[in-house]
XYZ file of C-alpha atoms in Angstrom:
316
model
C 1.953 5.822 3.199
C 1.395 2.312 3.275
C 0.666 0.182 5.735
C 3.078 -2.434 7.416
C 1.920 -5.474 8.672
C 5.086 -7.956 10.354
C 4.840 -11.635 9.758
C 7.423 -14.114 8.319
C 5.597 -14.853 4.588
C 1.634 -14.993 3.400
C -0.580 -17.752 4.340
C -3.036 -17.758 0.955
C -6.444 -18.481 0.987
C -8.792 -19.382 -1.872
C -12.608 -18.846 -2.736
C -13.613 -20.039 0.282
C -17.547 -19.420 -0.866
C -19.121 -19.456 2.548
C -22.622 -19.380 2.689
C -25.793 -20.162 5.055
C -27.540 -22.421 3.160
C -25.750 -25.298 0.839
C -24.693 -24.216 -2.580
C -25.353 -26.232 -5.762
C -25.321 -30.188 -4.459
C -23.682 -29.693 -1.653
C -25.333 -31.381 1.368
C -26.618 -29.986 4.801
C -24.312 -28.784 7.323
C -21.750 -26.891 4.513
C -21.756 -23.228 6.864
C -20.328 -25.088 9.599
C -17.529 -27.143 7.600
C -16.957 -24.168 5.887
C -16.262 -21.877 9.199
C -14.082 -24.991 10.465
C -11.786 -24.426 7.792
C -11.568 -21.114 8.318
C -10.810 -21.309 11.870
C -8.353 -24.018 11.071
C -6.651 -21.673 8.313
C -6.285 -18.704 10.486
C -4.884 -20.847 13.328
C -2.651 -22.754 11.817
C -1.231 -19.454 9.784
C -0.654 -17.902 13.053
C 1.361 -21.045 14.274
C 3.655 -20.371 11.462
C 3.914 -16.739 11.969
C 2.147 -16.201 8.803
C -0.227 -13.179 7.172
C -3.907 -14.490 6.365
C -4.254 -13.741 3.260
C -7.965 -13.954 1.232
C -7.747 -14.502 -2.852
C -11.724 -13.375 -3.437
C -15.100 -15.372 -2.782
C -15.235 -15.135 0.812
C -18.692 -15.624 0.007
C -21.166 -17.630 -2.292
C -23.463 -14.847 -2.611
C -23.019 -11.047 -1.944
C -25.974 -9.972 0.409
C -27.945 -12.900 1.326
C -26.086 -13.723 4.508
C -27.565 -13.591 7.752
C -26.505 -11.915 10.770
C -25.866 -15.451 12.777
C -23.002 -15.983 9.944
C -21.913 -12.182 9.724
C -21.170 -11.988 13.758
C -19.564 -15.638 13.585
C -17.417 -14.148 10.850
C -16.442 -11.007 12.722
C -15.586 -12.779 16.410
C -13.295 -15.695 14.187
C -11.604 -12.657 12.355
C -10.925 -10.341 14.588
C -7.695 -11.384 16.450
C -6.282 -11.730 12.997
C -7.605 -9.388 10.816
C -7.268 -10.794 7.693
C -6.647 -9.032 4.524
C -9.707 -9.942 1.907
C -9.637 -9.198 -2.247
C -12.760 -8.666 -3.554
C -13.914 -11.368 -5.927
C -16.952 -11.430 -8.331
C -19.169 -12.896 -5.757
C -18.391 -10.260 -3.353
C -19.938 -8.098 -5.266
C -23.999 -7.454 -6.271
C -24.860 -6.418 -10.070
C -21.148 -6.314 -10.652
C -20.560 -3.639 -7.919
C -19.079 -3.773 -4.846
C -21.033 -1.278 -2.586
C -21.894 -0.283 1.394
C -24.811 -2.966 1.114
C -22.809 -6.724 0.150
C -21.894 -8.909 3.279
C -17.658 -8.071 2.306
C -18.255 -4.715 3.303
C -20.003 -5.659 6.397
C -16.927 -7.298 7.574
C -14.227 -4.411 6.667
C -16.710 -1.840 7.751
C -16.472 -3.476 11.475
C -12.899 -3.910 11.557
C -12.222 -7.550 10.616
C -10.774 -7.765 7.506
C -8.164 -5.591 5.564
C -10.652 -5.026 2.615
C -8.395 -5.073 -1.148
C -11.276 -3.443 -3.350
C -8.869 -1.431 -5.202
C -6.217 -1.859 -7.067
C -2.651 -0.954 -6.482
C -0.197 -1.770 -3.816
C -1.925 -2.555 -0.560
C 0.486 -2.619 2.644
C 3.985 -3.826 2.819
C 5.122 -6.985 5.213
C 7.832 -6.939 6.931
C 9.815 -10.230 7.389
C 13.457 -11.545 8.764
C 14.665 -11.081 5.060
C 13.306 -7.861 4.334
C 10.224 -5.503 3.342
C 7.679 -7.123 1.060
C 5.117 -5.626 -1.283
C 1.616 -7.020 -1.884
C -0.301 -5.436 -4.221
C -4.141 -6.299 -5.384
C -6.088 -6.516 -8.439
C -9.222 -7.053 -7.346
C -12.569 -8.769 -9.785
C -12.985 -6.823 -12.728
C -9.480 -4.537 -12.554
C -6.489 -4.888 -14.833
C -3.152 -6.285 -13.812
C -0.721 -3.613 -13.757
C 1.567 -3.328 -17.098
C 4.575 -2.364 -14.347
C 5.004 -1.469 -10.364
C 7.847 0.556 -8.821
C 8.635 -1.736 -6.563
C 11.496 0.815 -4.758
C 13.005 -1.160 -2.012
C 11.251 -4.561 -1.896
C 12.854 -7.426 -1.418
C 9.682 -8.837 -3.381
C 6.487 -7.986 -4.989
C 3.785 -10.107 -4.325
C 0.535 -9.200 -6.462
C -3.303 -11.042 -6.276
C -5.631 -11.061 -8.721
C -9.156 -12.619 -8.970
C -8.903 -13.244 -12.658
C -9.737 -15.382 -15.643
C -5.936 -16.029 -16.181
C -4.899 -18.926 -19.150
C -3.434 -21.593 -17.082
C -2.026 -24.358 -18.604
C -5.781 -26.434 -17.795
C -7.588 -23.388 -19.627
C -5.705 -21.969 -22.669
C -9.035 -20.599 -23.898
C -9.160 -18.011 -20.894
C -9.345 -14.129 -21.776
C -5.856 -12.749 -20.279
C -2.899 -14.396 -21.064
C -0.031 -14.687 -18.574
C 2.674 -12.228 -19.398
C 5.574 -10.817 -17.425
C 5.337 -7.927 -15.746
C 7.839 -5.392 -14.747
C 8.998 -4.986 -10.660
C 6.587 -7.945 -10.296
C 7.852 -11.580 -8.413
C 4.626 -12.890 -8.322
C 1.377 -12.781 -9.301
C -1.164 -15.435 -7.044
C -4.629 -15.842 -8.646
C -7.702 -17.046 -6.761
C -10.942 -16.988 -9.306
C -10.195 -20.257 -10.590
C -11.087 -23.047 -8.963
C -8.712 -26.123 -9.902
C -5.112 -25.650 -8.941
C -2.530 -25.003 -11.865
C 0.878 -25.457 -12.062
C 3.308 -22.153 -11.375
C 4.043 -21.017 -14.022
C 7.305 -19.135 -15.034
C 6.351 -15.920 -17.568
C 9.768 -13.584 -17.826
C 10.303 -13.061 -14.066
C 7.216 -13.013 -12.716
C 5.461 -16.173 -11.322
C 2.218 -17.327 -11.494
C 0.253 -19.235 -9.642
C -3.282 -20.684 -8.740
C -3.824 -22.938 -5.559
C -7.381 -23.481 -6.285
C -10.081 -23.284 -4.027
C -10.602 -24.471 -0.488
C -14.025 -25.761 -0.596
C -15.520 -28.627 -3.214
C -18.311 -27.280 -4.647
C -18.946 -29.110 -8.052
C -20.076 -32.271 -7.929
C -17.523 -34.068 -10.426
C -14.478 -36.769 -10.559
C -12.139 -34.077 -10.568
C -13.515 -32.417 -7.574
C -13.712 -35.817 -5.879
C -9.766 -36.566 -6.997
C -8.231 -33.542 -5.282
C -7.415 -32.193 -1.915
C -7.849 -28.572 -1.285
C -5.098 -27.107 0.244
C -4.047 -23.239 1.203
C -0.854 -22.197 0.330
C 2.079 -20.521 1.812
C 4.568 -18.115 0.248
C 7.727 -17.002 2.194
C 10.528 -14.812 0.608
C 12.767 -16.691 -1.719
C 10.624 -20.057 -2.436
C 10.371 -20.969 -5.880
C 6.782 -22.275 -5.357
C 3.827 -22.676 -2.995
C 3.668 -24.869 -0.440
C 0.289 -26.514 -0.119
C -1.026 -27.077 3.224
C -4.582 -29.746 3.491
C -7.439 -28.026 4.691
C -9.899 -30.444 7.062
C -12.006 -31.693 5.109
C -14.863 -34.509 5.320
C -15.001 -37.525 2.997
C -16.733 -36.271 -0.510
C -19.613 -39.029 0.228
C -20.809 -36.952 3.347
C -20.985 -32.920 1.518
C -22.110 -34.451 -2.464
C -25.273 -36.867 -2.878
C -25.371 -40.755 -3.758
C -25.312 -40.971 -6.703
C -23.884 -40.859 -10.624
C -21.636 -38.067 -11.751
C -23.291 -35.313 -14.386
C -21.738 -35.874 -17.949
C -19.002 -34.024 -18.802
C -19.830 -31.756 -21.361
C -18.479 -31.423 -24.795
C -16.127 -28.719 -25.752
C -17.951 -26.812 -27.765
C -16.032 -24.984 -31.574
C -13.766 -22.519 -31.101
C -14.985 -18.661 -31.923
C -18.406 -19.957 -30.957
C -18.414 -20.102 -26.474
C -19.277 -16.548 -26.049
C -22.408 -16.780 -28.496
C -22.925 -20.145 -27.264
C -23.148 -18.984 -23.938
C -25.393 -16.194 -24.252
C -27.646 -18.493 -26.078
C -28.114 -21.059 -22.791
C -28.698 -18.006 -20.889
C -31.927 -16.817 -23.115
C -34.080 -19.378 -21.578
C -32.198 -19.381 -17.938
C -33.223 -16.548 -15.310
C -31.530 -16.288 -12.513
C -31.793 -14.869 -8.917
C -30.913 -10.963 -9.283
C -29.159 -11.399 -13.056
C -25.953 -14.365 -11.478
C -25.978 -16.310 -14.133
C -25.456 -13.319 -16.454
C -23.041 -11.590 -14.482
C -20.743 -14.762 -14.155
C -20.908 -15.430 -17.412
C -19.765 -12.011 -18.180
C -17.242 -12.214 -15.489
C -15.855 -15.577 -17.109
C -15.485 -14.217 -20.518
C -14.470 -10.392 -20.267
C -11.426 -9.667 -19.907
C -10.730 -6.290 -17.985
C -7.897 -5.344 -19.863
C -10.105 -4.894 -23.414
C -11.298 -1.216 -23.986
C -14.954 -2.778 -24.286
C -15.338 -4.139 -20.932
C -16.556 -1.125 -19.368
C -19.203 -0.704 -21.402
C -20.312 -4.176 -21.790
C -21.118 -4.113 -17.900
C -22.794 -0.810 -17.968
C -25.001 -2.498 -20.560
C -25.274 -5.458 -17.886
C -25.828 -3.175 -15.037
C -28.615 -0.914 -17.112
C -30.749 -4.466 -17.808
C -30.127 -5.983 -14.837
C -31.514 -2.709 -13.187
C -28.648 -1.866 -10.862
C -27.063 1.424 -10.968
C -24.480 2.595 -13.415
C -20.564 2.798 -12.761
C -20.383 6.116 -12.132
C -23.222 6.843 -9.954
């Protein structure tokens, strides 16, 4: 039996990517704003009588947290228990296992921990029972759910989904049946809901700027709330300094040139030849940017990963 959790809609989250230490350019002090809009999420989602809901990337990187940031985590979450899907950097060599900072946090009570998929509790609001249901990095969206008595089906996903901004994305958006909506974290820069048969799709974005561009520096992150019946998020402003006092002084990167079609996967691999990074990252988000879990070759393509990278297989 499922859970039941009562609150009067979802209060969504996105890639929050806390970490100790400043990611990319981000300047000094980024653990602290990042925990402020945290706290400032959870409270203002239990002003509205609203569910805390995380859409993957709670952190930057999977293990190298210390305990300082783990204990913060667990004293914030804990009146509020929070449910969390896992998301690509959740996880270590494409696993998520006893030993990643996520797992920390569920195993001491302070998050509701999505790692698998499949419906995942039910809320209960004025209007009637809901159903969320999780696909979490690296598992398919379901083809169809049962969704019995539901008043609605909510389902998350942490996926490469092809948004209106990124045709070229692996998994198309396609209804699916029992399913109201489906609301994606993964990708970084909101997208417009989208309509696909009767299920809606959506992508608030992230909640924290981490690349140093114009885009990043034109938009306001925002959560987002769903209640029953609402034809769309509603975006709510996270705190947030001015993007002169997290990014450096100085010129924006060039934007790089799309490059052929047919050619981004080779492409790809090729800039990653000469480009090592810390325990295989830059590998396994590449692979987790242009796989797409649905294909029969996925499965093996990361046991390949997991074989070189020297972490241990699937099934172990």
């Amino acid at each position: 039996m499922l859970p039941e959790i009562e609150a009067k809609g979802f209060f969504f989250i996105a890639d929050p990517h806390l970490a100790a230490h400043p990611p990319a350019q981000r300047l000094e002090g980024y653990m602290g704003q990042v925990l402020d809009k945290l706290r400032a999420c959870l409270e203002r989602a239990k002003s509205l009588d609203l569910y805390p809901v995380f859409l993957g990337d709670l952190f930057h990187w999977p293990r190298e947290n210390p305990n300082n940031l783990l204990v913060e985590l667990i004293k914030l979450f804990e009146p509020y228990r929070p449910a969390a899907l896992v998301g690509n950097h959740d996880k270590y060599l494409a696993r998520f296992s006893n030993d990643v900072s996520l797992a920390v946090l569920a195993s001491a009570g302070a998050v509701r921990l999505l790692a698998e998929p499949g419906p995942a509790f039910w809320l209960r609001t004025p209007q009637g029972r809901v159903l969320l249901g999780a696909s979490p990095d690296g598992c398919p969206l379901p083809r169809r759910v049962d969704r019995g008595e539901a008043l609605s089906v909510v389902w998350i996903s942490h996926h490469n989904l092809s948004f209106v901004d990124f045709p070229e994305k692996p998994i198309a958006l396609r209804p699916i049946e029992g399913v109201d909506w489906v609301v994606n974290g993964h990708i970084h820069r909101p997208q417009p809901t989208t309509l696909v048969g009767r299920t809606r799709y959506a992508n608030p974005g992230n909640i924290t700027r981490l690349t140093f561009t114009a885009v990043t520096k034109r938009r306001t992150p925002s959560a987002s709330i769903w209640t029953p019946g609402c034809e769309d998020l509603t975006p709510w402003p996270v705190p947030l300094l001015p993007f002169e006092a997290v990014f450096p002084d100085q010129p924006f990167p060039p934007t790089p040139q799309e490059a052929p079609k047919g050619s981004l996967f080779v492409d790809g691999l090729e800039r990653l030849a000469w480009r090592r990074t810390r325990e295989g990252l830059g590998l396994r988000d590449f692979l987790a940017a242009n796989l797409n879990p649905e294909n029969p070759e996925t499965p093996l393509i990361w046991e390949l990963y997991q074989e070189v990278a020297g972490g241990p297989s699937q099934s172990s």
